[in-house]
Tab-separated table of C-alpha atoms in Angstrom:
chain	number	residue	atom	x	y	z
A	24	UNK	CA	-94.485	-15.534	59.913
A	25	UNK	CA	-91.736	-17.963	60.009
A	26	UNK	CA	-92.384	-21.210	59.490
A	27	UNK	CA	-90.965	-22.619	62.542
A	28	UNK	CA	-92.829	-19.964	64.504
A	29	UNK	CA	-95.700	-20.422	63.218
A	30	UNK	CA	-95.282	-24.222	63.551
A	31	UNK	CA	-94.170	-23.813	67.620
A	32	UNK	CA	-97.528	-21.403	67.900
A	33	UNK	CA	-99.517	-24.056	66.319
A	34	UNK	CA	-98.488	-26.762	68.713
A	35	UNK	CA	-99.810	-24.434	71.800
A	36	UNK	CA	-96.805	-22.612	72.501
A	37	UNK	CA	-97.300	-18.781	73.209
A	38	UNK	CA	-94.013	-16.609	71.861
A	39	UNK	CA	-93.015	-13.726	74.176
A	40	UNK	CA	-89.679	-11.779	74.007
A	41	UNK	CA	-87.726	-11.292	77.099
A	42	UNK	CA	-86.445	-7.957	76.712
A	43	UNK	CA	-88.103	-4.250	76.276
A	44	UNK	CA	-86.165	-1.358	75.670
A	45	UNK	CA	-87.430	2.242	74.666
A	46	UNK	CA	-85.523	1.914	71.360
A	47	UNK	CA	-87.209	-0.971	70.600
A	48	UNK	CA	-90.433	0.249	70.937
A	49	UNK	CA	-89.892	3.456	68.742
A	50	UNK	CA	-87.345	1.736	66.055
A	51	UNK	CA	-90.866	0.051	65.239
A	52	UNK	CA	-88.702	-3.331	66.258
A	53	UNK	CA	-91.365	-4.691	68.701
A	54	UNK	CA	-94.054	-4.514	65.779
A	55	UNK	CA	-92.295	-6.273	63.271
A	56	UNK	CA	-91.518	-9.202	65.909
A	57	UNK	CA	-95.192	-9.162	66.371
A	58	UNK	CA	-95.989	-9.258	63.152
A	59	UNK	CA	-92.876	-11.570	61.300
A	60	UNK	CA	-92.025	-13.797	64.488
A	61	UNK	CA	-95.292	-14.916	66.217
A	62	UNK	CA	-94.408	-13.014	69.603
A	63	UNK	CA	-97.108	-12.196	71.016
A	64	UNK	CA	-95.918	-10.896	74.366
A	65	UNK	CA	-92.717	-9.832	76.095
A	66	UNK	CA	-91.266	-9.968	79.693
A	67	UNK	CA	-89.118	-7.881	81.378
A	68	UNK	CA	-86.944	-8.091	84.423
A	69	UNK	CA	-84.169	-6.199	86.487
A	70	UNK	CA	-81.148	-7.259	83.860
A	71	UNK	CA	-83.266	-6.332	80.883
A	72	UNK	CA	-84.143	-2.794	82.537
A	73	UNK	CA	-79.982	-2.473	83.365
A	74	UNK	CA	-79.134	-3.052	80.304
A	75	UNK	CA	-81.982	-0.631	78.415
A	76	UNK	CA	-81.478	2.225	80.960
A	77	UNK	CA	-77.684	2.112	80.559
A	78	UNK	CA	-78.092	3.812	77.093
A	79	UNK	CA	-77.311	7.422	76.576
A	80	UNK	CA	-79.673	9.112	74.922
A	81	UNK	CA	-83.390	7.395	74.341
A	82	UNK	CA	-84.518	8.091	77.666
A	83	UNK	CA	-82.598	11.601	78.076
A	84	UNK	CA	-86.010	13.638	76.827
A	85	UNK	CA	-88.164	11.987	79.583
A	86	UNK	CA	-85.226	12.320	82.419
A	87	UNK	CA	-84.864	15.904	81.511
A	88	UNK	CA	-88.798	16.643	81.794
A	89	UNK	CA	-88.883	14.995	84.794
A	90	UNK	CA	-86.176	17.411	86.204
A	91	UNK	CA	-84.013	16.826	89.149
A	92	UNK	CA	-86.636	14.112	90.914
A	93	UNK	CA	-85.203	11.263	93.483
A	94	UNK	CA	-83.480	8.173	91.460
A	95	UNK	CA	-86.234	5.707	92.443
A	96	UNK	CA	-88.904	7.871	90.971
A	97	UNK	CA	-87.406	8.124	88.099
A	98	UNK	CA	-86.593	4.675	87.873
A	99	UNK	CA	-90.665	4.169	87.981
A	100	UNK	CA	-91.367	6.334	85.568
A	101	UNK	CA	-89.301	5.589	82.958
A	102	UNK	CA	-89.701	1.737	83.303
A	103	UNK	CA	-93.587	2.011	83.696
A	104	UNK	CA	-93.385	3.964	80.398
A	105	UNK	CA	-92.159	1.231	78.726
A	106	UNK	CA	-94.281	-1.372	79.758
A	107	UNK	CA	-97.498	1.012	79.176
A	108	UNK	CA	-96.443	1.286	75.458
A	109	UNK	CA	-95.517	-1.940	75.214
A	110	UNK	CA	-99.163	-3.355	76.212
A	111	UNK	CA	-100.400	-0.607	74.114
A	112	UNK	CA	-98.424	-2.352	70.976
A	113	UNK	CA	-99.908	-5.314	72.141
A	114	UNK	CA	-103.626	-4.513	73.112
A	115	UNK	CA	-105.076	-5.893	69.452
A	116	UNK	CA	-103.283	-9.820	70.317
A	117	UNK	CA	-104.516	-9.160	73.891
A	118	UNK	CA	-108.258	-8.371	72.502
A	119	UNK	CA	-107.880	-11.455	69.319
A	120	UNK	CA	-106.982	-14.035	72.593
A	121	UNK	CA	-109.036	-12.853	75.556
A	122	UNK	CA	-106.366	-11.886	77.295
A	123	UNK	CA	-104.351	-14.901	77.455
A	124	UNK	CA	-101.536	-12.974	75.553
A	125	UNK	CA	-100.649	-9.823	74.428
A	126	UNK	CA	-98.891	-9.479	77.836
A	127	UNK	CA	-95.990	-7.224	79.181
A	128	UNK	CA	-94.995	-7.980	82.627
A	129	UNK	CA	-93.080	-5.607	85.038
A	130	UNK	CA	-91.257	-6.596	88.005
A	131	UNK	CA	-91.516	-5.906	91.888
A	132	UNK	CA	-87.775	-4.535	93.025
A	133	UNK	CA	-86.192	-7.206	93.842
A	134	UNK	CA	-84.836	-5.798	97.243
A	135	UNK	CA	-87.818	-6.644	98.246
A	136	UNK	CA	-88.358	-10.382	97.701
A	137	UNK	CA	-88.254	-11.382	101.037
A	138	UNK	CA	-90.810	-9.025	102.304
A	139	UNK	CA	-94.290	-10.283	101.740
A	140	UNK	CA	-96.507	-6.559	102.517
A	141	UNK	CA	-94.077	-4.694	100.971
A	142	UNK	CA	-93.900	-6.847	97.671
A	143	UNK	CA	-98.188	-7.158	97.725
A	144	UNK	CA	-98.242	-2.795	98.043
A	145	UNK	CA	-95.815	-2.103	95.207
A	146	UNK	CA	-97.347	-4.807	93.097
A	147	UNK	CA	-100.784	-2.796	93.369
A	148	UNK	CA	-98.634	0.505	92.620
A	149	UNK	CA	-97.463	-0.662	89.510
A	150	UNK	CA	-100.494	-2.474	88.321
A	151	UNK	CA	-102.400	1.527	88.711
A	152	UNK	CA	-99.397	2.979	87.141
A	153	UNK	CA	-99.160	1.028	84.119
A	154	UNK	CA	-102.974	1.253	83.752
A	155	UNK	CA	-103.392	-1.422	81.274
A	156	UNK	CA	-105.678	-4.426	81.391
A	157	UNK	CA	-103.201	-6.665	79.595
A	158	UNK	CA	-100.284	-5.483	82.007
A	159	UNK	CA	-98.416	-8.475	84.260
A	160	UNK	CA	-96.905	-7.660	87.378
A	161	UNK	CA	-93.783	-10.198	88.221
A	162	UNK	CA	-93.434	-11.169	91.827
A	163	UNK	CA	-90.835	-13.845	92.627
A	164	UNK	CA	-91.702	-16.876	94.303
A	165	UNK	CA	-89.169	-17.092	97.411
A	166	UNK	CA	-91.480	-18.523	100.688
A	167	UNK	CA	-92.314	-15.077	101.380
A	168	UNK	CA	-93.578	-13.821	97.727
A	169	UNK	CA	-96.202	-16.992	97.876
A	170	UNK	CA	-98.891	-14.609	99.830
A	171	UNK	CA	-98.321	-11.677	98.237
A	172	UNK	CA	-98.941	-13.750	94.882
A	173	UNK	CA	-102.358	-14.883	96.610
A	174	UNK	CA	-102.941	-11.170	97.729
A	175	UNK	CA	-102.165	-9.242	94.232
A	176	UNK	CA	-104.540	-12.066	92.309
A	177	UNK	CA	-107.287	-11.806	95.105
A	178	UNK	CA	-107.269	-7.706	94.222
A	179	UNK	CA	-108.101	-8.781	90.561
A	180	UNK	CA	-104.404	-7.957	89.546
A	181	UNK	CA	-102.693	-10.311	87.177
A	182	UNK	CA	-99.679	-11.852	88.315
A	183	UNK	CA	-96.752	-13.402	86.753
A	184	UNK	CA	-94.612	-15.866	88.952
A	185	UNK	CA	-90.912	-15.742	88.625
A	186	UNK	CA	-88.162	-17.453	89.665
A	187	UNK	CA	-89.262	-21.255	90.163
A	188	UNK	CA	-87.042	-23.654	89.876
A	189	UNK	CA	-88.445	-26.305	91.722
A	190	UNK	CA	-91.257	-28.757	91.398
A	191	UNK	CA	-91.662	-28.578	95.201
A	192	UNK	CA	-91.885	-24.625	94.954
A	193	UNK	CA	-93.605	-24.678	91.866
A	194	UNK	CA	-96.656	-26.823	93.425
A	195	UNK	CA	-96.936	-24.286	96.628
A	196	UNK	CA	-97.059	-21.307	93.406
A	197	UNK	CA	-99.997	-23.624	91.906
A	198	UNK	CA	-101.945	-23.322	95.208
A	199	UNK	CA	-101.532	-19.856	95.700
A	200	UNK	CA	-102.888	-19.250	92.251
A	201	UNK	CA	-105.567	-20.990	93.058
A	202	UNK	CA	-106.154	-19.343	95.841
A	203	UNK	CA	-105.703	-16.016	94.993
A	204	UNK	CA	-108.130	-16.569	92.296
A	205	UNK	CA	-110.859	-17.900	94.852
A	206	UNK	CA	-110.314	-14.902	96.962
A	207	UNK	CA	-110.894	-12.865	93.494
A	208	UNK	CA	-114.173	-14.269	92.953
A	209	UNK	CA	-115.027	-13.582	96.559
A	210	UNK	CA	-114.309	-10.247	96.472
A	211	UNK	CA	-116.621	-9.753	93.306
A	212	UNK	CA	-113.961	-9.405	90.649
A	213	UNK	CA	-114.763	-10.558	86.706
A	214	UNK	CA	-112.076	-13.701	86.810
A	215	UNK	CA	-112.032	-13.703	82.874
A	216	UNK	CA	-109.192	-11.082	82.214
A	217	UNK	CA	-106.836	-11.916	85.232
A	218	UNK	CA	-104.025	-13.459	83.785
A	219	UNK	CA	-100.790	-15.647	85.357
A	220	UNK	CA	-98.308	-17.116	84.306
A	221	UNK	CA	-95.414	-19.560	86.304
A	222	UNK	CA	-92.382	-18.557	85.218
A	223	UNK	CA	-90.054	-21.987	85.589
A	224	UNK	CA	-86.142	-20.908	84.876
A	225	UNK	CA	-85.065	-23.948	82.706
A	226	UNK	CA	-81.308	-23.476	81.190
A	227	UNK	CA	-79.665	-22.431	84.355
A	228	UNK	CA	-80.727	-25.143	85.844
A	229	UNK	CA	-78.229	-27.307	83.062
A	230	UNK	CA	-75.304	-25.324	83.872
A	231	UNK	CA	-75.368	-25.985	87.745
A	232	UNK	CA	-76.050	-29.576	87.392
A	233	UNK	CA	-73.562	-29.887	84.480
A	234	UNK	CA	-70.836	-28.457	86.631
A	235	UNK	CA	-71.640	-31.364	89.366
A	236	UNK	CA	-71.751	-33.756	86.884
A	237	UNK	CA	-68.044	-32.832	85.183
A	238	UNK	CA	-66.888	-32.857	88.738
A	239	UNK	CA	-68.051	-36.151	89.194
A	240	UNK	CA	-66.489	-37.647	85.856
A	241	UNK	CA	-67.666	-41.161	85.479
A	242	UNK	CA	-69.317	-41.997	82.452
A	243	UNK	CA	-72.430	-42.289	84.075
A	244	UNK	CA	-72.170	-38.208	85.126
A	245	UNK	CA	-71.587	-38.013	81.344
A	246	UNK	CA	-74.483	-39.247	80.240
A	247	UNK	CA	-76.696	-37.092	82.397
A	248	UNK	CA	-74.638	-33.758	80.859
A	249	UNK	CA	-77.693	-31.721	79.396
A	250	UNK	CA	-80.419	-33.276	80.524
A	251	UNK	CA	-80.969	-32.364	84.009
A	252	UNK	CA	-83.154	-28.801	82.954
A	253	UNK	CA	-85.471	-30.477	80.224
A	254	UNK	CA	-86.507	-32.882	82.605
A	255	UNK	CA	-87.070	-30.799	85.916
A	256	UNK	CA	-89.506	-28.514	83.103
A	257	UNK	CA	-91.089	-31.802	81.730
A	258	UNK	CA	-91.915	-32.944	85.035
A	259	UNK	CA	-93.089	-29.604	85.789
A	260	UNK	CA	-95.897	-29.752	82.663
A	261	UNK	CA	-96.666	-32.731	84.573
A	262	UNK	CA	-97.558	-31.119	87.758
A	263	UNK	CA	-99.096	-28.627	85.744
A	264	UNK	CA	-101.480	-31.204	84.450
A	265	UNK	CA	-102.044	-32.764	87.301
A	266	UNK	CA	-103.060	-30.134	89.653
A	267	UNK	CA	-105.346	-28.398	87.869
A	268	UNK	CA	-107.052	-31.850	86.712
A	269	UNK	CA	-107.562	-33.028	90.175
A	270	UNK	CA	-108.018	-29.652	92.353
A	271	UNK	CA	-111.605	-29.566	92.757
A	272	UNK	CA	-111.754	-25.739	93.736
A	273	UNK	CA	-109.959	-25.158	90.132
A	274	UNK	CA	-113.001	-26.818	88.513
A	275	UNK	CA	-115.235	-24.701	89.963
A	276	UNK	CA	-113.733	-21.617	89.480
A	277	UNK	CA	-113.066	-22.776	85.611
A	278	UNK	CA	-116.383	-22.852	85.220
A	279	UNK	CA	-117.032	-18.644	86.245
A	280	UNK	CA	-114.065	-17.730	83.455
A	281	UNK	CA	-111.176	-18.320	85.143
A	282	UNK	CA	-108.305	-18.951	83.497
A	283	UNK	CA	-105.182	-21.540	84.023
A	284	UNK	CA	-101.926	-20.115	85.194
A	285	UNK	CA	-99.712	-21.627	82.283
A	286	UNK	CA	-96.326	-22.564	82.713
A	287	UNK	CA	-93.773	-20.299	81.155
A	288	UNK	CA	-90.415	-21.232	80.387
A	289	UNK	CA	-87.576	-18.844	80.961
A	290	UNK	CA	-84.026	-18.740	81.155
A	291	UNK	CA	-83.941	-20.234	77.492
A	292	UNK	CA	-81.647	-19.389	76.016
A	293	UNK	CA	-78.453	-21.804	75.364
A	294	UNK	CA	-75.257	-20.928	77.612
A	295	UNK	CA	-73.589	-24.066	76.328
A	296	UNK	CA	-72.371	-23.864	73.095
A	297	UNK	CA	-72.104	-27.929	72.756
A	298	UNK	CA	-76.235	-27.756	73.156
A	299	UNK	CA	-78.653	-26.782	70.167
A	300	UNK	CA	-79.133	-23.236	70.259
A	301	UNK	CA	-83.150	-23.994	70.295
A	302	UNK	CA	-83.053	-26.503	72.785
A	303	UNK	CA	-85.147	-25.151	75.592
A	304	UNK	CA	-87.233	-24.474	73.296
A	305	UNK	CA	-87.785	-27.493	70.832
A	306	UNK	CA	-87.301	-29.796	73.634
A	307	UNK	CA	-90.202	-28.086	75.565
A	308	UNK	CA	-93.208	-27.904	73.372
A	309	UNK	CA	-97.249	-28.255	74.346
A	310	UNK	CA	-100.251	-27.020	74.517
A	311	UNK	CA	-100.965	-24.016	77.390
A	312	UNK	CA	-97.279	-23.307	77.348
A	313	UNK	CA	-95.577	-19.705	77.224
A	314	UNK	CA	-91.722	-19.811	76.175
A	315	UNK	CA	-89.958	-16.237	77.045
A	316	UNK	CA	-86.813	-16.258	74.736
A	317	UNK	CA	-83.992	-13.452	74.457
A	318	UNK	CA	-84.174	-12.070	70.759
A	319	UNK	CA	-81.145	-14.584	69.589
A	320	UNK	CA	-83.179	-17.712	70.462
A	321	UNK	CA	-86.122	-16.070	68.853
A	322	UNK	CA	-84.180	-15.706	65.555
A	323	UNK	CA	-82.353	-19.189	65.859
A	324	UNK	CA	-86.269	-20.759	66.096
A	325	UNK	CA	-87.409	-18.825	63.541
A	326	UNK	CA	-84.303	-20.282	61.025
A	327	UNK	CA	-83.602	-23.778	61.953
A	328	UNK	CA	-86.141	-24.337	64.767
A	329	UNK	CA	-88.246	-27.830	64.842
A	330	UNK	CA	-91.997	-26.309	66.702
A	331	UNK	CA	-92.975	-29.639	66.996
A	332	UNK	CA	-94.645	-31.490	70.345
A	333	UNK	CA	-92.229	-32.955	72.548
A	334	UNK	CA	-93.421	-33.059	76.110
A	335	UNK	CA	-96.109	-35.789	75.558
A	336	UNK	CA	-94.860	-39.395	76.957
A	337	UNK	CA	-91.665	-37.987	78.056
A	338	UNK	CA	-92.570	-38.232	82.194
A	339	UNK	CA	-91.362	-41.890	82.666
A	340	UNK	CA	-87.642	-41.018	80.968
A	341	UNK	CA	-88.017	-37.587	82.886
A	342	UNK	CA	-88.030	-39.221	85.908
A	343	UNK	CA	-85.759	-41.237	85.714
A	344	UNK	CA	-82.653	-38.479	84.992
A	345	UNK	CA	-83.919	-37.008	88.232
A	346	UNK	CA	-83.477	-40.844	90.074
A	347	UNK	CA	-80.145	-41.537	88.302
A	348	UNK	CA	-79.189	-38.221	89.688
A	349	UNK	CA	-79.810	-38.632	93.190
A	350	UNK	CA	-78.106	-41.588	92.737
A	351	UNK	CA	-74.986	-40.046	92.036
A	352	UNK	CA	-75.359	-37.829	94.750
A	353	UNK	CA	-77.083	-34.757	92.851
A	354	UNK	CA	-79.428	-33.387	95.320
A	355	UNK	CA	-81.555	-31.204	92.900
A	356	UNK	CA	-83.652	-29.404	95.778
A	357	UNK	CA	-80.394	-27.838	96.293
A	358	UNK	CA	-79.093	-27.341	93.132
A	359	UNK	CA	-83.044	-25.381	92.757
A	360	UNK	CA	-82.630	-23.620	96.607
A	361	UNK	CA	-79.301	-22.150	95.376
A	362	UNK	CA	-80.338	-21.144	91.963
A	363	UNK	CA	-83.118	-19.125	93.595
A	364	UNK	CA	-81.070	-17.558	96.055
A	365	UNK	CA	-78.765	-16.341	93.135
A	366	UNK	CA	-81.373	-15.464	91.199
A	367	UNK	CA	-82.720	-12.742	94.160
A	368	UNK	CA	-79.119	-11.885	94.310
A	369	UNK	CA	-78.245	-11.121	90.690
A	370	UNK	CA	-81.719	-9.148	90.336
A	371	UNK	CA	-80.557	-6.919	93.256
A	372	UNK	CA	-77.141	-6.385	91.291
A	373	UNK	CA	-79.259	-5.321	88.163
A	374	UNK	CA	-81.191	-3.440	90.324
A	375	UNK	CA	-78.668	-1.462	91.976
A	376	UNK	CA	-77.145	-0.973	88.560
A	377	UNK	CA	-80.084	0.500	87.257
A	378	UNK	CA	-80.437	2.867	90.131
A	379	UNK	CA	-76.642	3.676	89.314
A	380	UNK	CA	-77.331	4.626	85.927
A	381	UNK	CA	-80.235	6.144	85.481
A	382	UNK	CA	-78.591	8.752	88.596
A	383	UNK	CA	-76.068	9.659	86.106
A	384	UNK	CA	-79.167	10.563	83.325
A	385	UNK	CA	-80.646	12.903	85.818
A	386	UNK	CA	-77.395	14.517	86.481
A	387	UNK	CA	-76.130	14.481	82.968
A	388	UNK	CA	-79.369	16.127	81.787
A	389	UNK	CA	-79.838	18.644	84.441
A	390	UNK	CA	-76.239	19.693	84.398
């Protein structure tokens, strides 16, 4: 293990990879990350699957024994594949924590983040296709994903919550954890192997606000550059603390094996090149926390990284970037609406993308 790794694990933060690949899994790369780099999970999404599926040739073998099936099937298969040997690679750090990690997750299709049944029945498909008890499935958090997050957890499924950017979002993802966990334990299922996560995008988050802030040009708007996405995430671990201190329902579930929903950073790696390339990293360190980070951040911890707590007694200077922002006219509920609409819409692209691709492997292999 690095030493910076090893130092971030130590301080409570859980290493997972965001990107899969089928290459990655054979070259033997996933195992040495495992066992060099502290990662001890990985996520996946729509962009990562684009960008996997539009290689020629590792998936060729498996499009060409499926044959001449529909796109979307395909697109199942192959992508399910993954994830199932992924969480196979990862069962032993899934068995060593409990189940807290060794997690892959796989996502919903995005098309359908606005439909609440329709998200809640594929979610269930997936989790019986993968088949694996350290398996995530990702379902976004747009008003309509909340209840199918609630539904998926009550069936004893475990559930990883993407695309908060808001604290006001990311409280009403809080309570449907909560819930969905209650309505678990009602329905009879063992609540000490369903896992969750709350994936809270943190980088992008910089480069919206920054934009608004060069706009604005006073020195004050300046001063702000860079510090808008640390502090929505700190105040987030506050929230995080908060609620399930004070929820009395999370107490009592606690106490039959249930385990926290954790917040997980993503979006961290460093699209400005003026910022530390570990920033949304270092800056975010503390116990119960997950950070997802694209292989380049990963390596750039494990050389120069700090690993060292740095959430603790930040809140009061946290909240105040978010006041001095407002102040200047930086209405960050937008800013966070926006980013999630995007964020739906650039999944979609991926999406479509994928389905594009992975078209021309079934007719290149069948030809």
């Amino acid at each position: 293990m690095t030493e910076a790794t090893q130092r971030t694990s130590d301080s409570g933060v859980s290493i997972w990879l965001d990107d899969l690949s089928r290459s990655r899994i054979e070259s033997g790369s996933l195992q040495d990350l495992i066992a060099n780099k502290n990662v001890v999970g990985v996520t996946t999404n729509p962009s990562i699957f684009q960008k996997a599926l539009s290689q020629v040739g590792p998936y060729d073998a498996q499009l060409k024994e499926l044959g001449k099936v529909d796109v979307e099937t395909a697109v199942r298969e192959l992508t399910t594949t993954d994830v199932r040997n992924a969480t196979d690679i990862f069962r032993e750090v899934a068995e060593k924590s409990d189940f807290v990690d060794g997690r892959v997750s796989i996502e919903v299709d995005p098309r359908l983040a606005h439909e609440t049944e329709a998200t809640e029945k594929q979610a269930e498909e997936l989790w019986a296709k993968v088949n694996r008890p350290n398996a995530m499935i990702k379902i976004p958090a747009t008003l309509e994903g909340l209840p199918a997050i609630t539904a998926t957890l009550a069936k004893g499924i475990s559930v990883n919550v993407t695309l908060i950017f808001s604290l006001e979002r990311y409280e009403q993802v809080i309570d449907a954890f909560i819930e969905g966990i209650a309505q678990a334990d009602a329905n009879g299922h063992d609540l000490k192997h369903i896992g969750s996560v709350a994936s809270f995008f943190v980088s992008r988050v910089d480069t919206a606000v920054d934009k608004l802030l060069e706009a604005n040009g006073s020195d004050e708007a300046k001063a702000l550059e860079g510090k808008a996405a640390v502090a929505n995430a700190r105040l987030a671990y506050e929230l995080f603390e908060k609620k399930f201190a004070e929820d009395p329902r999370w107490a009592d579930l606690a106490a039959k094996g249930a385990k926290v929903q954790r917040p997980l950073w993503a979006s961290t790696g460093t699209k400005n090149a003026a910022y530390s390339d570990c920033k949304y990293v270092d800056e975010l360190v503390a116990k119960h926390i997950v950070n997802t980070m694209p292989e380049k951040t990963l390596n750039a911890l494990a050389d120069h990284g700090n690993g060292a707590p740095s959430i603790e007694g930040t809140y009061e200077e946290s909240h105040a970037v978010i006041n001095k922002l407002a102040e200047l006219g930086i209405n960050l509920k937008d800013v966070t609406d926006k980013l999630e609409a995007d964020g739906v819409a650039a999944f979609i692209k991926s999406w479509d993308s994928v389905l594009a691709d992975v078209q021309s492997g079934i007719d290149r292999v069948n030809a």
